[in-house]
Amino acid sequence: MQKKFGQVKRYGLEGAESAIVALDELLSLCNHSGITEAVLGMPHRGRLNILIDLLKYSPRALFHKLQGNAEFPQDLPASGDVISHIASSPKLNYGCKDDIHVTMLHNPSHLEAVNPVVAGYGRAKQMYLYDNNTDPGCALGDRLIGIQIHGDAAFTGQGVIMETLGLSNLPHFSLGGTVHIIINNQIGYTTPATNARSTLYTSDIAKLVNAPVIHVNGDYPEEVAKAVSIAFEYRKRFRKDVIIDLITFRRWGHNELDEPSFTQPQMYKIIRARESVPKVYERKMEEEGIVSKRDAQTVRSEFANHLEEELSASKEYQPEADHLKGKWSGLIMPREAVTSLDTGVDISTLQHVGEKSVAVESTFSVHPRLSKHHIQPRLKKLSEGTSIDWATAEALALGTLLMDGYNIRLCGQDVGRGTFSQRHAMFVCQETENVFVPLNSIGGSQGKLEVANSNLSELAVLGFEYGVSIQSPQVLPIWEAQFGDFHNTAQVIIDTYISSGETKWLRQSGLVMLLPHGYDGAGPEHSSSRIERFLQLCNTPMDMSDPSAVQNPNMHVVIPTTPAQIFHLLRRQMRRNFRKPLVVAGPKTLLRLSAATSTLQEMAPGTSFLPVISDTMAGDAAKVKRVLFVSGKLYYDLIKAYAADSARIDGQIAIVRVEEICPFPRQELIEEVARFASATEFVWCQEETMNAGAYSFVQPRLQSILPDGHKLGYVGREPLAAPVTGVSRVYKAEQAQIISDALIGL
């Protein structure tokens, strides 16, 4: 590459070539021990070397990419990525009966962000292998291993390392031990170790989980292989993480175009006087009579000739798509968003599932308050078929999906009980503290609900759940934030994986993010799920006036206002023939609001999620002068005030709920606008500030479909640096003003 593509930043392994020895030896040991799957995460440094030399990545595919071409067929809606992020998934064999399948995952430029993704992907695959293995002696870690390759500066500096290590020994997160290899160049970009860490060793962060560390000099490949053998045996015996600190150097700068002596002149004076590790080892083998100079030259010449042939062939190379294979083969890559899908279920089945969701053995001691305020009311509502609350609707969605054979993983802080003590997907025996998950006892060949109460982490846990989501389309992964804005500490995962993973790498994800949202006087930090950030990441057209405009968004973003809506959303997530991330700005106060309930009939066959819910207050559409478009809990504040002032309003205001913000419900909203043909005012109403919420996303799109001469109005809070005031008196005054502005002034 230096000869043919000298201006390319390849982030080569020169100086750390023994990392290939380490990985090769580790995979060989795995293959001989019966491990059939390895999941690998690594950064840019040495990635191309490992892909070509070890993981069977086609040189002609790489050369094709280097010449400015895409790594995917041109007819696919993908943007691609840079060469230091590409991946491979080969089968290798080291003389054993069975192959070992190595899955290298795609990585972003954000160092170490791939670590929790590897852990989640590996855990999901472990559970799949475990569930489908007939060997009763198969234990966690017997068939799959996680492998993480790190840089020294990143291992010390990136907090995601600590968070991911913190998951390694936890129930619902353990892989049965991961082998970590730190490629220790003793420098990070231009930062020396003295400025990069406060610890003696770059590996000291691993003391968090008491992981053993094996320090080895990368100049000696045979010693590196021995270190790997020790690490492998430790992991095999104790099923815990182990660290190899591979002490090496970096031949060039951060990339091959950098001049490192600007900042490290003495270090690079020494490095430039050194022979390469391969040359030193080659001479050692010659001196020991293992190979001759002629043999070594033949190997080099043959490989150089092979690369020349591959370069020539790259001109005619046509890339193939590597997605939607294996477990994903029954799915499609949609060309247009599909939002209407019958997701209803027979009422008798709903009642059966609902009863099972709170059923326990007579010997199980349930907390008396749960029996009185959770179990008995749920059974009554199910019997009557009315007043179905959010937690019940969610349980019905999950239970019916389990009956369909899907597995579900519900993860997050306190998700078993629920932040607002609303869910109770698990019961804890008051006498033994044993945990029971009722939905796992519906019966038949149902799937499994894994309730994974996580540690106090968002970045690693959300990355973990994304890894679960890309492993299998048969698992519904749900991550719930304790409060909606808690996702902001995991923004790297949202930006580089969830919102763009399919666009860059053709990897679909069905991850659901439940983000409690709504202004209720709790102050700036617990009010907003920052829905505007997700909408800014969405890729739908801004001009909706063109009837031929096609929407195939990267994510679906919704703000449901009824329990039936969340029921249909969760079922739609699995029942359609593709996967997209779903971001739900979910309820807080609505969880127990009597007005925000549904009937079982709204979840019966023939029903589905409604992107737009039409007005129910105005009556005669011809009398309507003002149409309010609203999302979320503000709707209930508006209809309460509307009802109290109905004589004055006299049916002149219609309130339309926009439940799905992305994909933008163009056709449904066109129909609503046409329904109120006499209206002179169209207003977007929200409780969020003007620079937050859905307004910035909705405004150009909704404006483009309004009748000529009409401008979309705005009612809501003024722009503010914080989500909302923390002064209760001011908050109440602002909230009252929004209601007043929306309903007064006709």
Short mmCIF file of C-alpha atoms in Angstrom, two decimals, residues 53-439:
data_model
loop_
_atom_site.label_atom_id
_atom_site.label_comp_id
_atom_site.label_asym_id
_atom_site.label_seq_id
_atom_site.Cartn_x
_atom_site.Cartn_y
_atom_site.Cartn_z
CA ASP A 53 -3.33 -11.33 6.70
CA LEU A 54 -5.62 -13.23 9.03
CA LEU A 55 -9.33 -12.72 8.40
CA LYS A 56 -9.45 -13.51 4.68
CA TYR A 57 -10.58 -10.08 3.56
CA SER A 58 -10.14 -9.84 -0.18
CA PRO A 59 -7.22 -7.58 -1.22
CA ARG A 60 -9.02 -6.77 -4.46
CA ALA A 61 -12.03 -5.59 -2.43
CA LEU A 62 -9.73 -3.34 -0.42
CA PHE A 63 -8.01 -1.99 -3.55
CA HIS A 64 -11.42 -1.41 -5.12
CA LYS A 65 -12.38 0.69 -2.11
CA LEU A 66 -9.06 2.56 -2.13
CA GLN A 67 -9.68 3.63 -5.73
CA GLY A 68 -12.72 5.59 -4.61
CA ASN A 69 -15.38 2.95 -5.08
CA ALA A 70 -18.09 1.71 -2.74
CA GLU A 71 -17.80 -1.50 -0.76
CA PHE A 72 -21.46 -2.31 -1.54
CA PRO A 73 -23.38 -2.77 -4.80
CA GLN A 74 -24.35 0.62 -6.17
CA ASP A 75 -28.08 -0.11 -6.11
CA LEU A 76 -28.17 -0.38 -2.32
CA PRO A 77 -29.12 2.68 -0.24
CA ALA A 78 -25.89 2.79 1.73
CA SER A 79 -23.33 5.54 2.25
CA GLY A 80 -20.43 3.24 3.17
CA ASP A 81 -17.54 4.01 5.48
CA VAL A 82 -13.78 4.55 5.47
CA ILE A 83 -11.33 1.67 5.12
CA SER A 84 -10.38 1.70 8.80
CA HIS A 85 -13.96 0.77 9.75
CA ILE A 86 -14.65 -2.13 7.40
CA ALA A 87 -15.12 -5.63 8.78
CA SER A 88 -15.02 -9.31 7.88
CA SER A 89 -16.66 -12.50 9.11
CA PRO A 90 -14.66 -15.52 7.89
CA LYS A 91 -14.46 -19.13 8.95
CA LEU A 92 -10.96 -20.24 9.93
CA ASN A 93 -9.56 -23.67 10.59
CA TYR A 94 -6.40 -24.65 12.43
CA GLY A 95 -6.42 -28.36 11.62
CA CYS A 96 -9.56 -29.17 13.61
CA LYS A 97 -12.76 -30.99 12.72
CA ASP A 98 -14.88 -27.84 13.00
CA ASP A 99 -14.17 -24.29 11.86
CA ILE A 100 -14.12 -21.26 14.08
CA HIS A 101 -16.30 -18.43 12.82
CA VAL A 102 -14.74 -15.03 13.52
CA THR A 103 -17.04 -12.00 13.48
CA MET A 104 -15.17 -8.71 13.37
CA LEU A 105 -17.68 -5.95 14.07
CA HIS A 106 -17.68 -2.56 12.40
CA ASN A 107 -16.29 0.26 14.50
CA PRO A 108 -16.64 4.04 14.39
CA SER A 109 -13.79 6.50 14.82
CA HIS A 110 -14.78 6.98 18.46
CA LEU A 111 -12.16 4.84 20.15
CA GLU A 112 -13.37 1.87 22.20
CA ALA A 113 -17.06 2.53 21.44
CA VAL A 114 -17.16 -0.91 19.82
CA ASN A 115 -16.32 -2.65 23.12
CA PRO A 116 -19.82 -2.88 24.62
CA VAL A 117 -21.23 -3.67 21.17
CA VAL A 118 -18.95 -6.72 21.01
CA ALA A 119 -20.05 -7.73 24.49
CA GLY A 120 -23.75 -7.45 23.62
CA TYR A 121 -23.38 -9.19 20.27
CA GLY A 122 -21.38 -11.96 21.92
CA ARG A 123 -23.85 -12.39 24.77
CA ALA A 124 -26.77 -12.64 22.34
CA LYS A 125 -24.94 -15.20 20.25
CA GLN A 126 -23.91 -17.12 23.38
CA MET A 127 -27.56 -17.36 24.42
CA TYR A 128 -28.54 -18.51 20.93
CA LEU A 129 -25.87 -21.21 20.96
CA TYR A 130 -26.80 -22.20 24.49
CA ASP A 131 -30.51 -22.48 23.67
CA ASN A 132 -29.85 -24.48 20.51
CA ASN A 133 -27.07 -26.77 21.79
CA THR A 134 -28.08 -30.29 22.70
CA ASP A 135 -24.99 -30.77 24.85
CA PRO A 136 -26.26 -30.56 28.46
CA GLY A 137 -22.75 -29.79 29.66
CA CYS A 138 -22.41 -26.67 27.52
CA ALA A 139 -21.71 -23.68 29.78
CA LEU A 140 -21.34 -19.96 29.21
CA GLY A 141 -18.13 -19.39 27.27
CA ASP A 142 -17.70 -22.95 26.00
CA ARG A 143 -18.65 -22.19 22.41
CA LEU A 144 -17.95 -18.46 22.06
CA ILE A 145 -15.21 -16.05 23.06
CA GLY A 146 -15.06 -12.28 23.07
CA ILE A 147 -11.83 -10.66 21.89
CA GLN A 148 -11.10 -6.96 22.30
CA ILE A 149 -8.06 -5.20 20.85
CA HIS A 150 -7.27 -1.78 22.32
CA GLY A 151 -4.85 1.08 22.01
CA ASP A 152 -2.89 2.01 25.12
CA ALA A 153 -3.98 5.64 25.34
CA ALA A 154 -7.62 4.79 24.69
CA PHE A 155 -7.66 1.94 27.20
CA THR A 156 -6.69 4.40 29.91
CA GLY A 157 -8.55 7.45 28.67
CA GLN A 158 -11.95 6.28 27.45
CA GLY A 159 -14.60 5.83 30.13
CA VAL A 160 -16.41 3.20 28.07
CA ILE A 161 -13.57 0.82 29.00
CA MET A 162 -14.43 1.08 32.69
CA GLU A 163 -18.14 0.81 31.99
CA THR A 164 -17.73 -2.29 29.81
CA LEU A 165 -15.41 -3.98 32.29
CA GLY A 166 -18.02 -3.20 34.92
CA LEU A 167 -20.53 -5.34 33.00
CA SER A 168 -18.21 -8.30 32.56
CA ASN A 169 -19.18 -10.26 35.68
CA LEU A 170 -22.80 -9.18 35.99
CA PRO A 171 -25.83 -11.43 35.46
CA HIS A 172 -27.41 -10.86 32.03
CA PHE A 173 -24.16 -9.30 30.72
CA SER A 174 -21.33 -11.78 31.23
CA LEU A 175 -19.64 -13.39 28.22
CA GLY A 176 -17.84 -16.02 30.21
CA GLY A 177 -14.61 -14.06 29.91
CA THR A 178 -13.13 -11.75 27.27
CA VAL A 179 -9.49 -11.67 26.20
CA HIS A 180 -8.22 -8.11 25.90
CA ILE A 181 -5.08 -7.29 23.92
CA ILE A 182 -3.65 -3.81 24.43
CA ILE A 183 -1.39 -2.78 21.56
CA ASN A 184 0.80 -0.59 23.73
CA ASN A 185 2.65 1.83 21.46
CA GLN A 186 3.60 3.91 24.51
CA ILE A 187 2.10 6.97 22.87
CA GLY A 188 -1.33 8.28 21.93
CA TYR A 189 -1.31 10.37 18.75
CA THR A 190 1.29 12.88 20.00
CA THR A 191 0.68 12.45 23.74
CA PRO A 192 3.34 10.58 25.74
CA ALA A 193 2.37 8.18 28.52
CA THR A 194 3.31 10.74 31.18
CA ASN A 195 0.51 12.97 29.93
CA ALA A 196 -1.92 10.19 29.05
CA ARG A 197 -2.53 8.48 32.37
CA SER A 198 -2.14 8.86 36.12
CA THR A 199 -1.38 5.16 36.61
CA LEU A 200 1.87 3.25 36.28
CA TYR A 201 0.54 0.84 33.66
CA THR A 202 -1.96 1.45 30.91
CA SER A 203 -3.73 -1.73 32.03
CA ASP A 204 -4.31 -0.59 35.62
CA ILE A 205 -7.97 0.24 34.97
CA ALA A 206 -8.54 -3.55 34.77
CA LYS A 207 -7.96 -3.69 38.54
CA LEU A 208 -11.62 -2.66 38.70
CA VAL A 209 -12.57 -6.30 38.11
CA ASN A 210 -9.36 -7.88 39.44
CA ALA A 211 -8.45 -9.01 35.93
CA PRO A 212 -4.94 -10.46 35.68
CA VAL A 213 -2.55 -8.61 33.39
CA ILE A 214 0.22 -10.27 31.40
CA HIS A 215 2.89 -7.83 30.23
CA VAL A 216 4.88 -9.06 27.23
CA ASN A 217 7.48 -7.53 24.93
CA GLY A 218 6.19 -7.43 21.37
CA ASP A 219 9.73 -7.74 20.01
CA TYR A 220 9.61 -11.46 20.82
CA PRO A 221 6.79 -13.22 18.93
CA GLU A 222 7.32 -16.57 20.67
CA GLU A 223 6.97 -14.94 24.08
CA VAL A 224 3.82 -13.24 22.82
CA ALA A 225 2.40 -16.64 21.88
CA LYS A 226 3.20 -17.96 25.37
CA ALA A 227 1.49 -14.97 26.98
CA VAL A 228 -1.60 -15.63 24.88
CA SER A 229 -1.59 -19.28 25.96
CA ILE A 230 -1.54 -18.26 29.62
CA ALA A 231 -4.35 -15.76 29.09
CA PHE A 232 -6.44 -18.33 27.26
CA GLU A 233 -6.02 -20.93 30.00
CA TYR A 234 -7.01 -18.39 32.66
CA ARG A 235 -10.13 -17.42 30.77
CA LYS A 236 -10.99 -21.07 30.13
CA ARG A 237 -10.70 -22.00 33.81
CA PHE A 238 -12.24 -18.96 35.51
CA ARG A 239 -14.50 -17.53 32.77
CA LYS A 240 -13.40 -13.99 33.52
CA ASP A 241 -11.69 -11.20 31.62
CA VAL A 242 -7.91 -11.23 31.20
CA ILE A 243 -5.57 -8.56 29.83
CA ILE A 244 -2.48 -8.89 27.62
CA ASP A 245 -0.36 -5.74 27.68
CA LEU A 246 1.53 -6.09 24.40
CA ILE A 247 4.37 -3.60 24.67
CA THR A 248 5.35 -2.42 21.20
CA PHE A 249 6.18 0.78 19.31
CA ARG A 250 4.69 2.75 16.44
CA ARG A 251 6.95 2.90 13.41
CA TRP A 252 5.27 5.96 11.89
CA GLY A 253 3.17 8.79 13.27
CA HIS A 254 -0.48 8.49 14.22
CA ASN A 255 -0.89 7.75 10.53
CA GLU A 256 1.66 7.30 7.81
CA LEU A 257 1.39 10.93 6.69
CA ASP A 258 2.24 12.36 10.12
CA GLU A 259 5.71 13.50 11.17
CA PRO A 260 6.09 12.17 14.74
CA SER A 261 9.47 13.78 15.45
CA PHE A 262 7.78 17.19 15.70
CA THR A 263 6.70 16.17 19.20
CA GLN A 264 8.77 13.04 20.06
CA PRO A 265 12.21 13.60 18.49
CA GLN A 266 14.17 11.38 20.89
CA MET A 267 11.68 8.50 20.77
CA TYR A 268 11.68 8.49 16.98
CA LYS A 269 15.44 8.72 16.75
CA ILE A 270 15.50 5.38 18.55
CA ILE A 271 12.62 3.90 16.56
CA ARG A 272 14.13 4.79 13.19
CA ALA A 273 17.35 3.06 14.15
CA ARG A 274 15.51 -0.18 14.92
CA GLU A 275 14.95 -3.09 12.57
CA SER A 276 11.40 -4.30 12.20
CA VAL A 277 10.16 -7.19 14.31
CA PRO A 278 9.58 -9.44 11.25
CA LYS A 279 13.13 -8.86 9.99
CA VAL A 280 14.64 -9.63 13.37
CA TYR A 281 12.60 -12.81 13.70
CA GLU A 282 13.38 -13.83 10.13
CA ARG A 283 17.09 -13.56 10.82
CA LYS A 284 16.63 -15.61 14.00
CA MET A 285 14.95 -18.40 12.04
CA GLU A 286 17.70 -18.30 9.43
CA GLU A 287 20.36 -18.61 12.13
CA GLU A 288 18.51 -21.56 13.65
CA GLY A 289 18.21 -23.25 10.25
CA ILE A 290 14.40 -23.14 10.20
CA VAL A 291 14.23 -21.18 6.94
CA SER A 292 16.75 -20.01 4.38
CA LYS A 293 17.10 -16.55 2.93
CA ARG A 294 15.88 -17.94 -0.34
CA ASP A 295 12.74 -19.39 1.29
CA ALA A 296 11.99 -16.09 2.99
CA GLN A 297 12.47 -14.15 -0.23
CA THR A 298 10.21 -16.61 -2.07
CA VAL A 299 7.41 -16.03 0.46
CA ARG A 300 7.74 -12.27 0.07
CA SER A 301 7.84 -12.45 -3.72
CA GLU A 302 4.83 -14.73 -3.94
CA PHE A 303 2.78 -12.49 -1.68
CA ALA A 304 3.86 -9.37 -3.58
CA ASN A 305 2.87 -11.04 -6.86
CA HIS A 306 -0.47 -12.02 -5.34
CA LEU A 307 -1.13 -8.43 -4.34
CA GLU A 308 -0.23 -7.21 -7.84
CA GLU A 309 -2.72 -9.68 -9.30
CA GLU A 310 -5.37 -8.55 -6.83
CA LEU A 311 -4.72 -4.90 -7.67
CA SER A 312 -5.16 -5.63 -11.35
CA ALA A 313 -8.34 -7.61 -10.68
CA SER A 314 -9.75 -4.80 -8.54
CA LYS A 315 -10.50 -2.77 -11.66
CA GLU A 316 -13.21 -5.26 -12.62
CA TYR A 317 -14.28 -6.10 -9.09
CA GLN A 318 -17.99 -5.99 -8.34
CA PRO A 319 -18.75 -5.98 -4.59
CA GLU A 320 -21.43 -8.22 -3.17
CA ALA A 321 -23.83 -7.35 -0.37
CA ASP A 322 -23.02 -9.10 2.89
CA HIS A 323 -26.23 -8.32 4.74
CA LEU A 324 -29.51 -10.17 5.29
CA LYS A 325 -27.88 -13.58 5.49
CA GLY A 326 -28.21 -16.41 7.98
CA LYS A 327 -30.80 -15.56 10.64
CA TRP A 328 -31.54 -12.33 8.74
CA SER A 329 -32.27 -14.01 5.41
CA GLY A 330 -36.06 -13.73 5.77
CA LEU A 331 -35.96 -9.94 6.04
CA ILE A 332 -35.75 -7.23 3.41
CA MET A 333 -34.12 -3.84 3.06
CA PRO A 334 -37.15 -1.58 2.70
CA ARG A 335 -37.26 1.13 0.10
CA GLU A 336 -40.13 2.91 1.80
CA ALA A 337 -41.35 3.16 5.39
CA VAL A 338 -44.23 0.84 6.30
CA THR A 339 -46.27 2.17 9.18
CA SER A 340 -49.66 0.51 8.71
CA LEU A 341 -49.67 -3.11 9.83
CA ASP A 342 -52.42 -5.12 11.50
CA THR A 343 -50.94 -5.92 14.88
CA GLY A 344 -54.16 -6.69 16.73
CA VAL A 345 -54.69 -9.87 18.77
CA ASP A 346 -57.81 -11.82 19.74
CA ILE A 347 -59.32 -10.42 22.91
CA SER A 348 -59.43 -13.85 24.56
CA THR A 349 -55.68 -14.19 23.97
CA LEU A 350 -55.08 -10.73 25.40
CA GLN A 351 -57.03 -11.61 28.51
CA HIS A 352 -55.12 -14.88 28.89
CA VAL A 353 -51.76 -13.15 28.53
CA GLY A 354 -52.79 -10.37 30.89
CA GLU A 355 -53.83 -12.85 33.55
CA LYS A 356 -50.57 -14.74 33.16
CA SER A 357 -48.61 -11.47 33.51
CA VAL A 358 -49.57 -11.31 37.19
CA ALA A 359 -49.99 -15.01 38.02
CA VAL A 360 -47.76 -16.55 40.71
CA GLU A 361 -47.67 -19.82 42.63
CA SER A 362 -49.58 -19.90 45.92
CA THR A 363 -46.29 -20.47 47.74
CA PHE A 364 -44.81 -17.25 46.31
CA SER A 365 -45.20 -14.32 48.70
CA VAL A 366 -46.09 -11.17 46.76
CA HIS A 367 -45.88 -7.78 48.45
CA PRO A 368 -49.39 -7.00 49.74
CA ARG A 369 -49.42 -3.56 48.11
CA LEU A 370 -48.70 -5.14 44.74
CA SER A 371 -51.50 -7.60 45.25
CA LYS A 372 -53.94 -4.81 46.09
CA HIS A 373 -52.83 -2.04 43.72
CA HIS A 374 -51.30 -3.95 40.79
CA ILE A 375 -52.52 -7.53 40.45
CA GLN A 376 -56.17 -7.20 41.41
CA PRO A 377 -56.79 -3.98 39.42
CA ARG A 378 -55.16 -5.50 36.33
CA LEU A 379 -57.37 -8.59 36.49
CA LYS A 380 -60.46 -6.40 36.87
CA LYS A 381 -59.54 -4.23 33.89
CA LEU A 382 -58.87 -7.28 31.75
CA SER A 383 -62.20 -8.81 32.69
CA GLU A 384 -64.07 -5.62 31.82
CA GLY A 385 -61.92 -4.90 28.76
CA THR A 386 -61.66 -1.21 29.60
CA SER A 387 -59.36 1.25 31.39
CA ILE A 388 -56.26 -0.62 30.19
CA ASP A 389 -53.24 1.29 31.49
CA TRP A 390 -49.79 1.63 29.95
CA ALA A 391 -48.07 -1.11 31.96
CA THR A 392 -50.83 -3.58 31.15
CA ALA A 393 -50.75 -2.73 27.43
CA GLU A 394 -46.98 -3.17 27.42
CA ALA A 395 -47.30 -6.56 29.16
CA LEU A 396 -49.89 -7.62 26.58
CA ALA A 397 -47.57 -6.64 23.73
CA LEU A 398 -44.60 -8.46 25.21
CA GLY A 399 -46.62 -11.53 26.16
CA THR A 400 -48.21 -11.94 22.74
CA LEU A 401 -44.82 -11.55 21.06
CA LEU A 402 -43.46 -14.25 23.37
CA MET A 403 -46.34 -16.47 22.27
CA ASP A 404 -45.30 -15.80 18.67
CA GLY A 405 -41.90 -17.30 19.51
CA TYR A 406 -39.84 -14.13 19.79
CA ASN A 407 -37.36 -13.59 22.60
CA ILE A 408 -37.38 -10.25 24.39
CA ARG A 409 -34.66 -8.53 26.38
CA LEU A 410 -35.84 -5.68 28.60
CA CYS A 411 -32.83 -3.79 29.92
CA GLY A 412 -32.04 -0.64 31.85
CA GLN A 413 -31.82 0.73 35.36
CA ASP A 414 -34.65 -0.64 37.53
CA VAL A 415 -36.66 -1.88 34.53
CA GLY A 416 -38.04 -4.90 36.36
CA ARG A 417 -40.07 -2.69 38.67
CA GLY A 418 -40.02 0.39 36.47
CA THR A 419 -38.76 3.86 37.38
CA PHE A 420 -42.28 4.89 38.37
CA SER A 421 -43.18 1.58 40.04
CA GLN A 422 -45.55 0.88 37.17
CA ARG A 423 -44.26 -2.19 35.36
CA HIS A 424 -43.54 -5.04 37.80
CA ALA A 425 -42.41 -7.41 35.04
CA MET A 426 -40.75 -9.36 37.86
CA PHE A 427 -41.94 -10.15 41.36
CA VAL A 428 -39.64 -10.59 44.34
CA CYS A 429 -40.75 -13.09 46.99
CA GLN A 430 -41.08 -11.27 50.29
CA GLU A 431 -39.77 -14.28 52.21
CA THR A 432 -36.92 -15.58 50.06
CA GLU A 433 -36.15 -12.67 47.67
CA ASN A 434 -36.38 -15.14 44.78
CA VAL A 435 -37.29 -13.44 41.52
CA PHE A 436 -40.13 -14.63 39.30
CA VAL A 437 -40.95 -13.31 35.82
CA PRO A 438 -44.61 -14.21 35.18
CA LEU A 439 -44.51 -13.71 31.40
#
